[in-house]
Phi, psi and omega in degrees: 000132181280170180296331180292330183273345181278147177271119181296151180246148178276180180296331181279358178091359179270160179280153179278351182279176179293319175227158185295328184253026183289145183284156183288342184273357182285164181273150178274182183295335182278352176101344180271175178294148185288120176227076180127193183291148177254147179291148178280142181283146173249137181304135180075349182241341184062231177251016179290347179291340182295310182240012178055044179259178175065048179058043182302310182295322179295320177297317179299315180296317179296319179291324177296315179294319178296319178294321177294319178296320178294323178294319179295317178298321179294324177295321177295320178297317178294326177296317178294322177295319179294322176296326176297321177295321179293321178295324181284357181051052180285342178109161183292326181295314180295317179299317178296319179296322179295317179297314180296318181300312180292324180293313181293315180296322178293320179295316180294317180297320178297314181296314181292323177295316179298317178295327179294336177281339185262329181205158177289148180294139178291321183232098181299330179294323178293320177297322177294325180289338178271001183300317180292325177295320178291329178292321178292320180265039184300336179295320177297321178295318178297320179293321178295319179297316180296318180295321181291326179295339180289335182253324182197173172293134182304119181092001183297317182299316179296312181296322180294317179297317179294320180293316180293324176295319178294321177296318179296318178296319180296313180296323179294318178295316181294322182288332183279345179272154179271349180165179180279116182297333180289334183273350180293141178277139176279141180295139180283140178270149182298145181281000000 
């Protein structure tokens, strides 16, 4: 298999294509035939983050507003849950612990979500162990997502750096070759 037919991989080991098994003949995000690495899709944006097409800014604004609305709705749900604890007369210590727990979990979830937009996790097993903590602090994750949508598609900077590095590697490989070995004619043998 030649280098043109192989799907380039990023530093994290994932493929640069839309799917790991995509064929080489499919079209890239720009509409032309695929000649090199393809950008990775971002949820809700697809590959429009590459050239900011397809109502990119409108999607960012809508997702930021939606994440903020979901965070406000979640705060109301937590308020009703806290009122249920007060009605049950669980005591001041339990009420205080619940408030501290949600505050700490939200802060950690916000920080980890924000870091996830900037770089790939160093230890995926550690990220998996923090999943339940992030679920408890989901309000922090929603706020981080909304704040990131105000500047770019969440994870766009990371995906752009990986995509540009893959393009540079691809161009370097193409430039160092003298031609396509598959297109070379085999020498004819004498009759």
